[in-house]
PDB file of C-alpha atoms in Angstrom:
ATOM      1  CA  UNK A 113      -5.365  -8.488  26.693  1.00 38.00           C
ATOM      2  CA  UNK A 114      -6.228  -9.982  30.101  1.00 41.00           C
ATOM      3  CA  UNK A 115      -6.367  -7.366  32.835  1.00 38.00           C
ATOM      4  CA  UNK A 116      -3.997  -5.089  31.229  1.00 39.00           C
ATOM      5  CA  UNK A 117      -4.714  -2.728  29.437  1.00 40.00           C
ATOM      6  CA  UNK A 118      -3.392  -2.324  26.330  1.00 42.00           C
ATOM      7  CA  UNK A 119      -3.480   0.363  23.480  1.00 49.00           C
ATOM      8  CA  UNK A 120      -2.384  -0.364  19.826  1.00 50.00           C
ATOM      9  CA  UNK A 121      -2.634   2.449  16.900  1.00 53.00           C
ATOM     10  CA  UNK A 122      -0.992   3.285  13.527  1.00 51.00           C
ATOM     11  CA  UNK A 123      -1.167   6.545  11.872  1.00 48.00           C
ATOM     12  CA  UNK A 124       0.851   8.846   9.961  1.00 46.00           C
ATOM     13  CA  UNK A 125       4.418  10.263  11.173  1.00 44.00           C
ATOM     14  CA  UNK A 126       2.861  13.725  11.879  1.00 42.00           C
ATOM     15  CA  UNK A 127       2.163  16.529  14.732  1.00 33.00           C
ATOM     16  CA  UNK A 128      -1.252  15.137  15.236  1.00 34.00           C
ATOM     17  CA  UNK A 129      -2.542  11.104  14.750  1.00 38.00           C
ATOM     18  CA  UNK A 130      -4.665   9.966  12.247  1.00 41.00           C
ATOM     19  CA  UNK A 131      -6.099   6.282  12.599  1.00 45.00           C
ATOM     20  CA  UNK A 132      -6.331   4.578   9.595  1.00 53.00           C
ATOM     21  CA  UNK A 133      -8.574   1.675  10.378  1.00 56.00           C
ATOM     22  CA  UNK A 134      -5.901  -1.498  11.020  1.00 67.00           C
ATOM     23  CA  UNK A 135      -7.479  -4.776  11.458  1.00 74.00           C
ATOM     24  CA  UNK A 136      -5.706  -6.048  15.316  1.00 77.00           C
ATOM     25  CA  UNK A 137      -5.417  -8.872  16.414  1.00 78.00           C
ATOM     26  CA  UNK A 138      -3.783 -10.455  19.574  1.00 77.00           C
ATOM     27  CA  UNK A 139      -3.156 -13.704  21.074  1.00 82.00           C
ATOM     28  CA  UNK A 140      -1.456 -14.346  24.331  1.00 80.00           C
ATOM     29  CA  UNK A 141       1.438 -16.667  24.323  1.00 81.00           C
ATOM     30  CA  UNK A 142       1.930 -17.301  28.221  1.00 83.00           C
ATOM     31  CA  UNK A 143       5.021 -14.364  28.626  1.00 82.00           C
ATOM     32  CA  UNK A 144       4.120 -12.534  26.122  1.00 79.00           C
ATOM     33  CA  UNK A 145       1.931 -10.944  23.176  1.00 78.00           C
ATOM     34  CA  UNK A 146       1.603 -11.692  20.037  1.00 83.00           C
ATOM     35  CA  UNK A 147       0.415  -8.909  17.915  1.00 81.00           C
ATOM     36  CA  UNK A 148      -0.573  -9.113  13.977  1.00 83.00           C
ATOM     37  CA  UNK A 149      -2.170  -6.566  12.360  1.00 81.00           C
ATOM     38  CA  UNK A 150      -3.468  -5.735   8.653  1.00 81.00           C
ATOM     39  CA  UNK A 151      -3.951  -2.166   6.696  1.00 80.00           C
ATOM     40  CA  UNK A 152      -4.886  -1.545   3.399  1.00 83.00           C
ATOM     41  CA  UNK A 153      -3.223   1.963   3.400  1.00 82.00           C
ATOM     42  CA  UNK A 154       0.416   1.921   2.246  1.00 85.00           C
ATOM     43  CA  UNK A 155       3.285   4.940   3.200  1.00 83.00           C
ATOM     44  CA  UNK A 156       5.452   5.333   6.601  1.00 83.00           C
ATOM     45  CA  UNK A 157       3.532   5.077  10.117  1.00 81.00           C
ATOM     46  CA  UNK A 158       4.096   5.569  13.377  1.00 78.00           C
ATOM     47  CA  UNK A 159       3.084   2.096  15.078  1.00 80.00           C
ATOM     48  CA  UNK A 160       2.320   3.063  18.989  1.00 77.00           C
ATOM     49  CA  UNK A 161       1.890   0.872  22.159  1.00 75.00           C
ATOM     50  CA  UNK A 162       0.557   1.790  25.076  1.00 71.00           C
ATOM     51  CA  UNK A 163       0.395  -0.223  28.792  1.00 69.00           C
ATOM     52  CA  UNK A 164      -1.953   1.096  30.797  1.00 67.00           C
ATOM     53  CA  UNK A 165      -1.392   4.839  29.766  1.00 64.00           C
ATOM     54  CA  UNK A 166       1.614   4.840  31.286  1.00 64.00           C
ATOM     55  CA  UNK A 167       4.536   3.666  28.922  1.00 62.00           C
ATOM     56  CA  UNK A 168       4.374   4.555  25.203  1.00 73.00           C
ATOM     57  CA  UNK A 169       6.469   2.986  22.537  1.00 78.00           C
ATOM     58  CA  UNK A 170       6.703   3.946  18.915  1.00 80.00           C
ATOM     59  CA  UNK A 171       8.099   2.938  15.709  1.00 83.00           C
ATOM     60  CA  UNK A 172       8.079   3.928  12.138  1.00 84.00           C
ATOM     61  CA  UNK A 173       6.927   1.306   9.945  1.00 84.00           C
ATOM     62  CA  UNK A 174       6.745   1.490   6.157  1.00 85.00           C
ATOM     63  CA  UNK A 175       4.375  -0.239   4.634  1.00 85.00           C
ATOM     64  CA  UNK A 176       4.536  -1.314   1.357  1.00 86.00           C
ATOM     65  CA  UNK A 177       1.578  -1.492  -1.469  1.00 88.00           C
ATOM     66  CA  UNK A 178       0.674  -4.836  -3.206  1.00 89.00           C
ATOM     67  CA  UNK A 179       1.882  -5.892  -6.412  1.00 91.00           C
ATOM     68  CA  UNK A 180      -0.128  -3.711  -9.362  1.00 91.00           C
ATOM     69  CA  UNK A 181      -3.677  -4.655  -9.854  1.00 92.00           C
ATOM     70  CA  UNK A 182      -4.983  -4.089 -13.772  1.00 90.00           C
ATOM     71  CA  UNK A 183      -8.096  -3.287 -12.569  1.00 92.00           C
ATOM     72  CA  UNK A 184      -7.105  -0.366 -10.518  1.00 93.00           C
ATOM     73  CA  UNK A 185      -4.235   0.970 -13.149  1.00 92.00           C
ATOM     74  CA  UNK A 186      -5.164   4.560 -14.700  1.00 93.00           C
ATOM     75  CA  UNK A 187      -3.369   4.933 -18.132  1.00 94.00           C
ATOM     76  CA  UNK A 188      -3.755   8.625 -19.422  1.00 95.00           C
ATOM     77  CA  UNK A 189      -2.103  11.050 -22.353  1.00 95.00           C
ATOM     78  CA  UNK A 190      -2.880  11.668 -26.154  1.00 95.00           C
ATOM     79  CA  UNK A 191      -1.621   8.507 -27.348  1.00 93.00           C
ATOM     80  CA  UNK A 192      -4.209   6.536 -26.185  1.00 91.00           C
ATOM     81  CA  UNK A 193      -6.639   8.403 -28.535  1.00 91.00           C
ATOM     82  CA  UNK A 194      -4.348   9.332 -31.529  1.00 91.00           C
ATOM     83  CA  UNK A 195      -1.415   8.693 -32.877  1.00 90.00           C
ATOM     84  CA  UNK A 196       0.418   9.475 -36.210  1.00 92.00           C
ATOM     85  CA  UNK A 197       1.950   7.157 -38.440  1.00 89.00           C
ATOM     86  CA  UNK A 198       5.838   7.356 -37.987  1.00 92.00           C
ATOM     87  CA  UNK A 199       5.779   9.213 -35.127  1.00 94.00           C
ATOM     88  CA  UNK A 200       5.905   8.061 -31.435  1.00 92.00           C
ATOM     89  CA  UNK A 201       2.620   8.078 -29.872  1.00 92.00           C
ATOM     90  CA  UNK A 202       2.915   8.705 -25.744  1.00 93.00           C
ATOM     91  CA  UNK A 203       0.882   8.100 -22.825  1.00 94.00           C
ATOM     92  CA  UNK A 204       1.223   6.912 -19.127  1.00 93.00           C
ATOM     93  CA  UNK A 205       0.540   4.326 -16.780  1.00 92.00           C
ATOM     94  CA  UNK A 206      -0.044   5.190 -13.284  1.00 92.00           C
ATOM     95  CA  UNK A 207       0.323   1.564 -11.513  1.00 92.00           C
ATOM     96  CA  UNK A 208      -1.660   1.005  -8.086  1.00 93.00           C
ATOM     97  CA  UNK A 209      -2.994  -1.847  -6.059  1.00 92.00           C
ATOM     98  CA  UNK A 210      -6.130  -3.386  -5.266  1.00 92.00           C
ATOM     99  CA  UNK A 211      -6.375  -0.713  -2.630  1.00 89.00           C
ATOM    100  CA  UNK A 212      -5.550   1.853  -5.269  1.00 90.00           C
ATOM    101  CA  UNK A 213      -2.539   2.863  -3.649  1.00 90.00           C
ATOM    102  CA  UNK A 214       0.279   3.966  -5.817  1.00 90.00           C
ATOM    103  CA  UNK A 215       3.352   2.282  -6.412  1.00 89.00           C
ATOM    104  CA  UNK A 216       6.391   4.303  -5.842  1.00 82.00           C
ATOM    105  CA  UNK A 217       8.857   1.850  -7.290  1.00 80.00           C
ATOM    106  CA  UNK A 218       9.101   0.663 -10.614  1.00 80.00           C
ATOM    107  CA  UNK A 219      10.423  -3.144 -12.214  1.00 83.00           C
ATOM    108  CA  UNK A 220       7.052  -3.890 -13.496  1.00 85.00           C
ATOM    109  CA  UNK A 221       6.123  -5.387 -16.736  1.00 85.00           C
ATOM    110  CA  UNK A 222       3.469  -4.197 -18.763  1.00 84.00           C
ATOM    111  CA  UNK A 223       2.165  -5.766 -22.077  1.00 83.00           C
ATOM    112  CA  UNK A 224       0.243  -3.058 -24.353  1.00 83.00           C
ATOM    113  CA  UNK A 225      -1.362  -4.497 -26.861  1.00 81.00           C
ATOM    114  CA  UNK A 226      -2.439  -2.281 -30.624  1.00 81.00           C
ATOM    115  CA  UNK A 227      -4.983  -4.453 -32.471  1.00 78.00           C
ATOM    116  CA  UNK A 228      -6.682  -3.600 -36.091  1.00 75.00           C
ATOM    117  CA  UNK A 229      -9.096  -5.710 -37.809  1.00 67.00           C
ATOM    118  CA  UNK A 230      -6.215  -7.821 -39.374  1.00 71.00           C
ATOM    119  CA  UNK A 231      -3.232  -7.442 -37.386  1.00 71.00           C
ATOM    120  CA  UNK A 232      -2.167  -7.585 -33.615  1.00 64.00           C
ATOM    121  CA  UNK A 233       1.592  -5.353 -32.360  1.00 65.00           C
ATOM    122  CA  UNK A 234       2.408  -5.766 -29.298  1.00 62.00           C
ATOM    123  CA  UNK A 235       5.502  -4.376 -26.911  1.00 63.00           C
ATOM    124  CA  UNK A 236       6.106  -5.310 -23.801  1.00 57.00           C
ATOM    125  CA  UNK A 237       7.089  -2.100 -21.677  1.00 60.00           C
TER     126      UNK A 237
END
């Protein structure tokens, strides 16, 4: 940042700050800076800039999670270990991200898959 300096946080919109690790980078572009910056921790931040510990600005930011990641995906209730014939069997799929975040907002599509030995249902949820 040349010979100013130059703070930059995010952390959580709360009474006290909590860092949570951002990746920063900045590049000068002759008037001005150009700031970019990468978290793997989604939910609404206070983004903070500070010159010289004298001016302070802040903004809330939201940042979104990724789009689900299979891998990371918990599925849980009694229908994924029983289920009776003519009868709806019920569980859940909590969707996250490769950063295991949770995904607030729904739209997703899901293919579940029941196999036997002979025969494969499937439903698209």
């Amino acid at each position: 940042f040349g010979n100013r300096a130059v703070g930059l946080s995010v952390g959580p919109p709360s009474f006290y700050f909590l860092r949570i690790a951002p990746t920063f980078q900045a590049t000068y572009e002759g008037r001005f800076y150009s700031i970019s910056y990468l978290t793997t921790v989604a939910g609404r931040f206070y983004l903070q800039v500070n010159f010289s510990k004298t001016f302070q600005s802040q903004w809330l930011v939201n940042i979104s999670p990724e789009e689900p990641d299979p891998t990371n995906c918990l599925v849980s209730g009694v229908g994924i270990q029983k289920a009776t014939a003519g009868s709806f069997a019920t569980f859940s799929i909590y969707s996250r991200d490769v950063y295991s975040n949770n995904l607030t907002v729904g739209g997703y599509s899901f293919r579940v898959l029941i196999n036997s030995a002979n025969r494969i249902f499937r439903s698209v949820v």
